[in-house]
XYZ file of C-alpha atoms in Angstrom:
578
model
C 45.945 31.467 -38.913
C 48.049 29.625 -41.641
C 47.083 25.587 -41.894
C 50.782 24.689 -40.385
C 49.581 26.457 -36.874
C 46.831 24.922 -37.027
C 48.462 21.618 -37.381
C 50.852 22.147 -34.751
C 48.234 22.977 -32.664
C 46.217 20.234 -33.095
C 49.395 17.989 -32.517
C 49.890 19.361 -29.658
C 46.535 18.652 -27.821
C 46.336 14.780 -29.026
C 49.969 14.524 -27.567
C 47.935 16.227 -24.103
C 45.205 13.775 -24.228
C 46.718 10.617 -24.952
C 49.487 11.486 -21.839
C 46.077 12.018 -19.596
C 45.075 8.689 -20.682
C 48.165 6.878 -20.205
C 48.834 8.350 -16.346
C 44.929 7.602 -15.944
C 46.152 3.822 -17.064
C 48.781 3.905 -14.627
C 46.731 5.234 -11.440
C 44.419 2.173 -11.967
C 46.764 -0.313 -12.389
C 49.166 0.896 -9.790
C 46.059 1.122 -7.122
C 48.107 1.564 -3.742
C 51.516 1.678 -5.234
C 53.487 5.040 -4.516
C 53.455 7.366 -7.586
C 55.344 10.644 -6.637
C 55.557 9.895 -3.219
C 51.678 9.753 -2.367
C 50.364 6.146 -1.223
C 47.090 5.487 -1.827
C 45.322 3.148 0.791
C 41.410 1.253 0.737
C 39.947 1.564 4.269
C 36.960 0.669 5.932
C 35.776 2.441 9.173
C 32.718 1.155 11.663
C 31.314 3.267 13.136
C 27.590 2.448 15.692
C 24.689 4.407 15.598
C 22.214 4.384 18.298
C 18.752 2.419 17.302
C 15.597 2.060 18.957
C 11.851 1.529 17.853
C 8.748 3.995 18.528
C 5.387 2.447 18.332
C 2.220 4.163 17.107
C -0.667 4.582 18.842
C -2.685 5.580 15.362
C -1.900 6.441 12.437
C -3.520 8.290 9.586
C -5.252 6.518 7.126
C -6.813 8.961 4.550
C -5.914 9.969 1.376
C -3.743 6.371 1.342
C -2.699 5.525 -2.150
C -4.184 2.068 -1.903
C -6.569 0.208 1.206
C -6.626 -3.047 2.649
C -9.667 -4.937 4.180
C -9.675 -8.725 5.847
C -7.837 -10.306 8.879
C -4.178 -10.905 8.949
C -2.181 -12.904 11.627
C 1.560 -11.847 11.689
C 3.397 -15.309 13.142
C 4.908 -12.121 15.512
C 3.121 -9.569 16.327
C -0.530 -10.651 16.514
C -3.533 -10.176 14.517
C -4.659 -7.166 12.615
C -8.136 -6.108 11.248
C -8.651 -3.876 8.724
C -12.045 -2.182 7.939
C -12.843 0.539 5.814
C -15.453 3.715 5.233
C -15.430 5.524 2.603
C -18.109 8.021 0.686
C -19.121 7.233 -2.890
C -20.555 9.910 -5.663
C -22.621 8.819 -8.544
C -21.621 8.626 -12.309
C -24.031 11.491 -13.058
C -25.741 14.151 -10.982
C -30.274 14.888 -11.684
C -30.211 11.241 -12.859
C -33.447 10.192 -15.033
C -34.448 6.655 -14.775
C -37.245 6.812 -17.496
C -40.821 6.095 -17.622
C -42.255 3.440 -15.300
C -38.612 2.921 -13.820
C -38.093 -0.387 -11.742
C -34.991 -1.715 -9.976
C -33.580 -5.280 -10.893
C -30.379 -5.403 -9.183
C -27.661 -3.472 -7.175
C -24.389 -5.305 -7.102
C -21.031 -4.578 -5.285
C -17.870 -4.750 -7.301
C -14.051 -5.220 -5.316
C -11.743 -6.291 -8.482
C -8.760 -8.464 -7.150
C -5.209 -7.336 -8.246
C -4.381 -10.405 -11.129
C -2.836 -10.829 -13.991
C -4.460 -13.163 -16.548
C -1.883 -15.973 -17.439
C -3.896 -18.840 -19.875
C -7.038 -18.477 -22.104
C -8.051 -21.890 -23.209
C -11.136 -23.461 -25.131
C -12.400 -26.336 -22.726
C -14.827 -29.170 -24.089
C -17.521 -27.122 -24.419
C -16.290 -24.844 -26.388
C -16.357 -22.179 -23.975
C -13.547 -19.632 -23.698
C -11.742 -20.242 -20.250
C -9.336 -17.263 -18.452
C -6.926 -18.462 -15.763
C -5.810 -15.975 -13.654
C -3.027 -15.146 -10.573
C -4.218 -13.101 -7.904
C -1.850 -10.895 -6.311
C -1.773 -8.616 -3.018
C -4.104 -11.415 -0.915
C -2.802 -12.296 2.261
C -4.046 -15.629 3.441
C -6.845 -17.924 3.003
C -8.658 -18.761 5.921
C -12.697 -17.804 5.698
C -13.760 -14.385 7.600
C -16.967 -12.747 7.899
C -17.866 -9.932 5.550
C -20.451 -7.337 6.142
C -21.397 -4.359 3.951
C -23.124 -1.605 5.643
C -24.652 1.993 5.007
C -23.482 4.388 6.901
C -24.592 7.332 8.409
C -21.495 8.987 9.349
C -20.535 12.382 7.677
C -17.149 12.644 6.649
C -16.338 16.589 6.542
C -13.906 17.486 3.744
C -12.058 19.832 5.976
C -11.014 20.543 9.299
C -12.879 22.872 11.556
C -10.674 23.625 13.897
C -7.890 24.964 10.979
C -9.956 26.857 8.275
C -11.340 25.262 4.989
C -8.539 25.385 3.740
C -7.059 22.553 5.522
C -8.080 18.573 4.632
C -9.145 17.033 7.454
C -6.993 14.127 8.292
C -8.771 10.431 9.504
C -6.589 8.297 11.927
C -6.524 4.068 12.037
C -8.606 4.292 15.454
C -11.657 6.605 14.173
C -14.263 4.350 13.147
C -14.458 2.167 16.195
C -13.051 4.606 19.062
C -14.806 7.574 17.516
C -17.336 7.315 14.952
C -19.995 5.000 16.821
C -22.090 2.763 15.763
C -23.752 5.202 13.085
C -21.244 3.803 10.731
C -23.544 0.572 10.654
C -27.139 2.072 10.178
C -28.207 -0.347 7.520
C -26.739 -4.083 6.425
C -26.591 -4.187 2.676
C -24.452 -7.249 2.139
C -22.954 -9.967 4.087
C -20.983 -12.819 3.202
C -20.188 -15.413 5.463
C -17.123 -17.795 5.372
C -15.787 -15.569 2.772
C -13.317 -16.660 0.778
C -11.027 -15.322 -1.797
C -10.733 -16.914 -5.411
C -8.810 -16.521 -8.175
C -11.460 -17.771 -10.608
C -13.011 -15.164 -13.347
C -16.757 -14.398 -12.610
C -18.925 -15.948 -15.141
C -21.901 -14.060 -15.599
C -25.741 -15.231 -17.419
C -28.250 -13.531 -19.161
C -31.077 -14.695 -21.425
C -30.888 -14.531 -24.827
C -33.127 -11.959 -26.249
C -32.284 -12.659 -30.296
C -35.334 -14.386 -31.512
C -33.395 -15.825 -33.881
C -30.576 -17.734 -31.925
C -31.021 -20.654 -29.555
C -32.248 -20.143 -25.867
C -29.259 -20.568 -24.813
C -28.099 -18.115 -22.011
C -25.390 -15.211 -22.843
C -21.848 -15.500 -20.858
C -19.744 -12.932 -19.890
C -17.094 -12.825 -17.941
C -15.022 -10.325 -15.678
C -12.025 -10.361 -13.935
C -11.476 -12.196 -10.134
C -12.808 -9.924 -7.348
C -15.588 -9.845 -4.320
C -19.080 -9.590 -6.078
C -22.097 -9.482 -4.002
C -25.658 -8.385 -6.054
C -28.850 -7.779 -4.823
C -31.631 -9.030 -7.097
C -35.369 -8.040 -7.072
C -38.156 -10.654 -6.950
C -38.327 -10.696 -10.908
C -34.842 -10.761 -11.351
C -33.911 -13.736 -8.607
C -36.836 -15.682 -10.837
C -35.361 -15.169 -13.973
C -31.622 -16.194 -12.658
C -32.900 -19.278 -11.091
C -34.208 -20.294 -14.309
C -30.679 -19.742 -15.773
C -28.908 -20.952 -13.145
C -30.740 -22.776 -10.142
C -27.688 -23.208 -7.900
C -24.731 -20.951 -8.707
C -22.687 -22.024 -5.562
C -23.022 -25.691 -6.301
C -23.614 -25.935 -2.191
C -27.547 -27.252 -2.721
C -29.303 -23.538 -2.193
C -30.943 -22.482 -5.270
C -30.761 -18.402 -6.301
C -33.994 -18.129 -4.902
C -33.101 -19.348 -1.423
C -29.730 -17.073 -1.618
C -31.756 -13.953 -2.684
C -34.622 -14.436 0.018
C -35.474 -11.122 1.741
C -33.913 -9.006 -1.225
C -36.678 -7.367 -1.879
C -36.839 -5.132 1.154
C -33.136 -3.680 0.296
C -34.064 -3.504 -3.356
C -37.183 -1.458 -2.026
C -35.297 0.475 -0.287
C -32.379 1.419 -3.025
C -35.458 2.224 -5.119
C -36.252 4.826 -2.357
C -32.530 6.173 -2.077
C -32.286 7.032 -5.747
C -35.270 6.276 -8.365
C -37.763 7.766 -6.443
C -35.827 10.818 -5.877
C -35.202 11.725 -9.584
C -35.182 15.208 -9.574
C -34.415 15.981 -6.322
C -31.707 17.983 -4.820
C -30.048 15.404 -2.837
C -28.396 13.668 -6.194
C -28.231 17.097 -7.854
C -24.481 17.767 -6.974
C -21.680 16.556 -4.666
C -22.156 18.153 -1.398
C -25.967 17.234 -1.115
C -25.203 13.510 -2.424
C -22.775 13.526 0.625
C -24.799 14.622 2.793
C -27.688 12.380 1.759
C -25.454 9.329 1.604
C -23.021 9.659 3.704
C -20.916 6.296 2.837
C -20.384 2.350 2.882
C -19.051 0.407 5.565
C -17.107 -2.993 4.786
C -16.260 -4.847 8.240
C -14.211 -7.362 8.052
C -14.507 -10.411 11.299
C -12.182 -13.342 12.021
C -14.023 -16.324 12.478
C -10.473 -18.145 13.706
C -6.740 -16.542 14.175
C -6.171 -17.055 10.983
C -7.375 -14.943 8.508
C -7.633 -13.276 4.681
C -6.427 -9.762 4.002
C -7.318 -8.102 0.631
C -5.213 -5.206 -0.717
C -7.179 -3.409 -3.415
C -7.866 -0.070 -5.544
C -10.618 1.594 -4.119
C -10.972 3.357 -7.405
C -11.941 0.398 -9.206
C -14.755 -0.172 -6.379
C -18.223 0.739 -6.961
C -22.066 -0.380 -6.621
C -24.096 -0.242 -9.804
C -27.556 0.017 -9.823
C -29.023 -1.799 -12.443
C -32.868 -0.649 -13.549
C -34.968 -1.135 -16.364
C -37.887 1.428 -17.826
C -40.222 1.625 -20.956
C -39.576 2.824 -24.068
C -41.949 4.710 -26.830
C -41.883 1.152 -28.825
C -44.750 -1.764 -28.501
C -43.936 -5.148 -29.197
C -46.292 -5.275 -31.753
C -44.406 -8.200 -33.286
C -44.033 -10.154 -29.641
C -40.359 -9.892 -30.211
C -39.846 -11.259 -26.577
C -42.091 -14.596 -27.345
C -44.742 -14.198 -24.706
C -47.802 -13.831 -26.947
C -48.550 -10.299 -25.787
C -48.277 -7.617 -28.475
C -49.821 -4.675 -26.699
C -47.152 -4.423 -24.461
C -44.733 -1.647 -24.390
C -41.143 -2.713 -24.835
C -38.854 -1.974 -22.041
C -34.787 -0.764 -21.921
C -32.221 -0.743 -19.212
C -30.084 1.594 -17.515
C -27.224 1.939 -14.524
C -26.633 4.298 -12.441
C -23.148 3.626 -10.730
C -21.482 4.891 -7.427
C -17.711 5.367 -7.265
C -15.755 5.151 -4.166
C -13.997 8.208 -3.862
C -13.408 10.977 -2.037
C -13.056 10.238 1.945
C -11.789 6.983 2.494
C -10.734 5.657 6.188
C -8.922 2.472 6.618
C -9.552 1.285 10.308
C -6.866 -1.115 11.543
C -7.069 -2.667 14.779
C -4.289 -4.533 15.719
C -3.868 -6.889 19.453
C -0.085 -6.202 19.453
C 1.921 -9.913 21.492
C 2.183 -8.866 24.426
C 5.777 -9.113 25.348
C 6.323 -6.942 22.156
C 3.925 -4.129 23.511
C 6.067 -4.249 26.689
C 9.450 -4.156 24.748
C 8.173 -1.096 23.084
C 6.569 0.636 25.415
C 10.340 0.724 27.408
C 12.906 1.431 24.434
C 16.130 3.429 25.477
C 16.578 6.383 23.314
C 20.148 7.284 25.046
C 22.117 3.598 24.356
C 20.353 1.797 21.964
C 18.191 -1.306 21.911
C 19.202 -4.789 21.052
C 16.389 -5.694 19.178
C 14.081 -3.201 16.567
C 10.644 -3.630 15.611
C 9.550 -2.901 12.082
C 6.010 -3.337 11.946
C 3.595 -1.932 9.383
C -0.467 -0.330 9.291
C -0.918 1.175 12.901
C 2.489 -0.732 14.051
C 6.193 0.827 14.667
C 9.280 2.094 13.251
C 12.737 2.409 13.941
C 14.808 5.851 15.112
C 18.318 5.712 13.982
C 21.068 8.505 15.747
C 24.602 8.158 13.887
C 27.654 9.812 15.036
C 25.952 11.211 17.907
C 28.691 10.450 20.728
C 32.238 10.959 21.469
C 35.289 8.695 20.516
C 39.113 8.285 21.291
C 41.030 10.113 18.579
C 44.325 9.282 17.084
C 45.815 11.180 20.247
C 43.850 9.065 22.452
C 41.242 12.432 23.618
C 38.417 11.967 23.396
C 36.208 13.963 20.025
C 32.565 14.093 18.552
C 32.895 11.529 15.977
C 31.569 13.956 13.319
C 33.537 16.578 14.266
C 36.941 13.578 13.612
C 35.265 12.292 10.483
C 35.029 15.097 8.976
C 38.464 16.299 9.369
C 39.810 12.970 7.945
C 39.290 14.446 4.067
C 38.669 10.670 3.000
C 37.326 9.625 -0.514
C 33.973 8.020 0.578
C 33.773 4.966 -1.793
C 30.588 3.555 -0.064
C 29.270 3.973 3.035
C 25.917 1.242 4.052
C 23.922 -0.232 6.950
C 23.179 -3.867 7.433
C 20.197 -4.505 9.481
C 20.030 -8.309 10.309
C 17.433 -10.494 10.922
C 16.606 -11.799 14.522
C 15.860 -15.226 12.749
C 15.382 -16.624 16.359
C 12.145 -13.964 17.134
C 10.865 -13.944 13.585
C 9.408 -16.741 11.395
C 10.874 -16.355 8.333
C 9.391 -16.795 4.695
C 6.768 -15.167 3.085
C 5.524 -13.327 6.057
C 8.398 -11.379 6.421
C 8.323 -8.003 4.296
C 10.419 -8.072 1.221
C 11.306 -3.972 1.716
C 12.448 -1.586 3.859
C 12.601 2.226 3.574
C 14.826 4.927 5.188
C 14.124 8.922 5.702
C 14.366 11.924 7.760
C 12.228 11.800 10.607
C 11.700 15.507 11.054
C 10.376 15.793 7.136
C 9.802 12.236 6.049
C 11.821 13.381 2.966
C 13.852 10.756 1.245
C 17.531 10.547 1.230
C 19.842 12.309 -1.794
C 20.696 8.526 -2.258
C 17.199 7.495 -3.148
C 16.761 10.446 -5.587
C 20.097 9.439 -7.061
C 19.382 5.827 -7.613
C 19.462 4.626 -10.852
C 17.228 1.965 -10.672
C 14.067 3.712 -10.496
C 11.221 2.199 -12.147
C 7.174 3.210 -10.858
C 5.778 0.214 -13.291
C 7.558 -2.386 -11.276
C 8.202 -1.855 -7.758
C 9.740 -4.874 -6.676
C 12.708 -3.783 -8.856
C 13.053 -0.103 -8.186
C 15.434 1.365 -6.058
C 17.541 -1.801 -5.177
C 20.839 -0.151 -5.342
C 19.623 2.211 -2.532
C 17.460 0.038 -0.496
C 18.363 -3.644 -1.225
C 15.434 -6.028 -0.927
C 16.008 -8.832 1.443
C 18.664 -11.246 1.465
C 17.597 -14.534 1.870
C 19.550 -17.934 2.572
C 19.434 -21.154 1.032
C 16.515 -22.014 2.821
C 14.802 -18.951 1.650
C 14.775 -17.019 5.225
C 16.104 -13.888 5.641
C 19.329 -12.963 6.693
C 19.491 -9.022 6.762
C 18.584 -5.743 4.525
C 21.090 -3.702 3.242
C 20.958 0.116 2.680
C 23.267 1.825 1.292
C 24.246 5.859 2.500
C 26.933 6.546 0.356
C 25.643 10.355 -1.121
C 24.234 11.135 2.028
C 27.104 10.419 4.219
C 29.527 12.633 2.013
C 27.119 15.140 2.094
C 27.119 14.788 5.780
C 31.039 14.599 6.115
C 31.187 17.555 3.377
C 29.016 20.058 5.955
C 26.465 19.934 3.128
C 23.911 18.321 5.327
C 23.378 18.446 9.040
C 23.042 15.345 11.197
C 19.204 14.521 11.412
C 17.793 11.334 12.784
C 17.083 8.556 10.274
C 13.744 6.770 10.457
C 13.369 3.002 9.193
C 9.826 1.579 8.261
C 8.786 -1.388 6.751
C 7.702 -0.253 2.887
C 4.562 -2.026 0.636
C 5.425 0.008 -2.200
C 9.133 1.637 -2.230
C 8.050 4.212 -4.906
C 5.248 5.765 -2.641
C 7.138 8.593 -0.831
C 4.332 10.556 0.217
C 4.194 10.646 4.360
C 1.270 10.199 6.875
C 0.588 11.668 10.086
C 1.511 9.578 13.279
C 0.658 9.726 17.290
C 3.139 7.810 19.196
C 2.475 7.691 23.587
C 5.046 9.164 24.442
C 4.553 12.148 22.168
C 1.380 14.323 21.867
C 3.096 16.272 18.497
C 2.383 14.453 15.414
C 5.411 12.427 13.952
C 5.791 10.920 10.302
C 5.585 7.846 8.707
C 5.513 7.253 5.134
C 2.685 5.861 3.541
C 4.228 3.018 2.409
C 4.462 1.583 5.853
C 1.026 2.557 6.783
C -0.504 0.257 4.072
C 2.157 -2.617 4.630
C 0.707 -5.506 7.262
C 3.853 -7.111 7.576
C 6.655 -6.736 10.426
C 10.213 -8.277 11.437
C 12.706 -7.995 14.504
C 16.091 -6.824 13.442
C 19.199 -6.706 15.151
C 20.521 -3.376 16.678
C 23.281 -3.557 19.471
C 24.078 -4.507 23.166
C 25.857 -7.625 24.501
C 23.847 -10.092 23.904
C 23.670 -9.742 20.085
C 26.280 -11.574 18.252
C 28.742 -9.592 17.078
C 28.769 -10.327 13.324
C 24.939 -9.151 13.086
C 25.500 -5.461 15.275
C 24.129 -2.767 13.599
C 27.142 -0.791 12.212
C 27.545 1.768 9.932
C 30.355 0.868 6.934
C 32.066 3.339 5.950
C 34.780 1.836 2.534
C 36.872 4.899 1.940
C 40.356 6.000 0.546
C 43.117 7.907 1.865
C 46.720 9.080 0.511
C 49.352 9.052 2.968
C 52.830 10.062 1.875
C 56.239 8.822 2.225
């Protein structure tokens, strides 16, 4: 091919592109003008699904990506406690404890979600962390108890093979578990309050050649209850006579310790080299789990949302070593003395976990739900989250006067139209007269198929997907709340656009759409669900099982103002010609 083809060639595909670009110029500034005799109109078509809320009689509450314990009082739908059980495994199987082992301490650690935002020097020169909790709900006092339990959660389910996990439900520890689940009180905490403060922790000094000043340490905020033997309470009330500043020295806090340090000593250092901490299954078996109950001392309450992963009990212990403080390195004038080391042995939470939530639904709610009409509709839908309810959404499910005036499945006319779906969304507003609005209403809420629990094509297709920060991920999709100027919320927006083409394109059949209050929008895993007026498991995502909050949102009927109807907008375009 000589160079002047080649040039003519070339020619002639610029000349192509730039007349693509200048009738692409055209189209969008001509919009609905007629261009060869095809008019090009913007639309918008309503059409009403059918809504109405289920409620759940339990829920399951296993395997949940996160757990919540405390007292919470929704402003609507009552008040909600949330215990939990769970089994814990050591940080090493055939622990040894060493020669002449004692225990010193066993101490509970629940780290608070916070994020640390000042470090100062204050006047003493000490080094000062200021931190902001997050995911605490409340601040009234509860009661806090920490128990041993004697319950044996079983890995699998009998009844299906071992090949199938067995699944726990919100109602199990205190319909079906029995008191077993508090054999032995470990910790308690009264008036228990949550603080945002960093834990300072003392020890002695043990350089012989600094001051006697005690050692300070310091971890983040979080629930941390210890234990301390005889020896040990002595030594911290010398370092710090009254850590509560309330007038009760550390002796006087720790009184009676000694019997449950006694009797961790005969749980685990007096059974080095036994088979029940030699592997998993006989740990399990041998300890079966911890018990935190939480108990509202008034209708208000505190509710803690926290990684059970970062939970654990750590047995502190101390033992001799092969070295005598021949040089009375520890200052106490005895030299024959054999020196002495320390050692932890630490239990993780893991494994079975079972968050119970008990919730005393409002009455007048519990009636409205326990009569919802599945065939028209209801006018108001309650979201509620933990062991609460969810809403069923039907669309085009009914018949509707054609262009000929007969009478057609709305699908069956939709389809046939061969619009271009711009956008197609759902408004759900905000009863503001049923709800109190502010920070108890839930920022998120979360659409799927109710026969899978499978997220829309819309969700997977949304851009704005970001796991680190889940306040800001998915907001195209599933809009967070819309709030007015005086910070209460007006409605939630979800938008169907994918899904509905699909839909109108045959590419999808028409399912029924579940809506659930969400904690964490990027949790899409589901959860097992018994409502009362079906004995078949349902589904409800996880993200609504470990969300406390609820609203009331608008659906239809004649007493809901017309501007805040549930409706279905469908922006689309058409041609028409001349």
């Amino acid at each position: 091919m000589n160079l002047k083809k080649v040039l003519i060639k070339v020619t002639a595909m610029v000349a192509v592109v730039f007349s693509v670009v200048s009738c692409d110029d055209d189209f969008n500034s001509v919009g609905s003008e007629v261009i060869g005799g095809v008019n090009f109109q913007d639309n918008e078509y309503n059409a009403t699904p059918i809504a109405y809320s289920k409620r759940f009689e339990r829920v399951q509450t296993s395997a949940l990506p996160n757990y919540l314990i405390g007292v919470y009082n929704d402003p609507v739908y009552g008040q909600s406690t949330y215990n939990v059980l769970s089994q814990v495994l050591p940080d090493r199987f055939s622990p040894t404890f060493g020669r002449d082992a004692i225990l010193d301490s066993v101490v509970l650690r629940l780290p608070y979600f916070s994020d640390l935002t000042e470090t100062e020097t204050n006047d003493d020169g000490d080094v000062v962390n200021t931190f902001e909790i997050d995911s605490v709900y409340g601040s009234s006092a509860i009661n806090l108890s920490v128990y041993k339990s004697d319950y044996f959660l079983r890995d699998f389910d009998v009844d299906q093979g071992s090949e199938v996990r067995q699944v726990y439900f919100s109602n199990d520890i205190i319909e079906n578990f029995g008191p077993t689940v508090e054999e032995r009180l470990l910790f308690s905490e009264d008036n228990f309050r949550v603080s945002s403060n960093e834990i300072r922790l003392l020890s002695e000094d043990t350089d012989i050649d600094e001051d006697d000043d005690p050692q300070v340490s310091t971890i983040t905020p979080g629930l941390r209850l210890a234990l301390l033997s005889t020896d040990a309470a002595a030594a911290a009330t010398a370092l710090n006579p009254d850590p509560d500043n309330d007038g009760n020295t550390m002796e006087d806090i720790r009184e009676g310790n000694q019997e449950l340090i006694n009797y961790f000593t005969t749980l685990f250092l007096d059974k080095e080299g036994s088979l029940e901490l030699s592997n998993a299954n006989n740990f399990h078996n041998f300890f079966r789990g911890i018990y935190f109950k939480a108990e509202a001392i008034t209708t208000e309450g505190t509710l803690v949302f926290f990684d059970i992963a970062q939970t654990n009990i750590t047995l502190h212990y101390s033992f001799e070593t092969d070295n005598a403080d021949t040089e009375d390195e520890d200052g106490d004038g005895d030299v024959t003395e054999l020196l002495r080391d320390t050692g932890e042995l630490v239990l993780n939470f893991s494994n079975n976990v079972v968050n119970s939530i008990e919730t005393n639904f409002n009455t007048t709610i519990e009636d409205e739900l326990a009569s919802q009409d599945e065939i028209n509709g209801e006018e108001n839908l309650y979201l509620k989250g933990g062991e609460g309810s969810y809403i069923v959404v039907d669309l085009f499910n009914g018949d509707i006067l054609n262009e000929d005036g007969e009478l057609e499945n709305e699908l069956d006319f939709l389809r046939r139209q061969n619009w271009l779906i711009n956008e197609a969304s759902m408004k759900f507003y905000i009863n503001q007269d049923a709800v109190i609005s502010g920070d108890a209403e839930p920022e998120r809420i979360y659409i799927f198929n109710v026969d899978t629990g499978e997220v829309l094509v819309d969700y997977q297709a949304d851009p704005t997907s970001n796991a680190a920060n889940p306040i800001v991920s998915i907001i195209e999709h599933l809009e967070p709340i819309a709030r007015d100027s005086d910070d209460n919320g007006e409605f939630y927006k979800i938008k169907l656009t994918r899904h509905i083409i699909n839909l109108l394109n045959e590419d999808e059949d028409n399912l029924r759409l579940g809506v659930s209050v969400s904690q964490n929008v990027n949790v899409i895993n589901t959860a097992e669900g018994f409502t009362p007026t079906n004995t078949e498991d349902e589904i409800i995502p996880f993200s609504s099982v470990i969300s406390h909050e609820g609203t009331i949102l608008y659906g239809n009927g004649a007493n809901v103002p017309e501007e805040k109807r549930l409706k279905l907008d469908i922006f689309y375009t058409e041609s028409t010609t001349n």
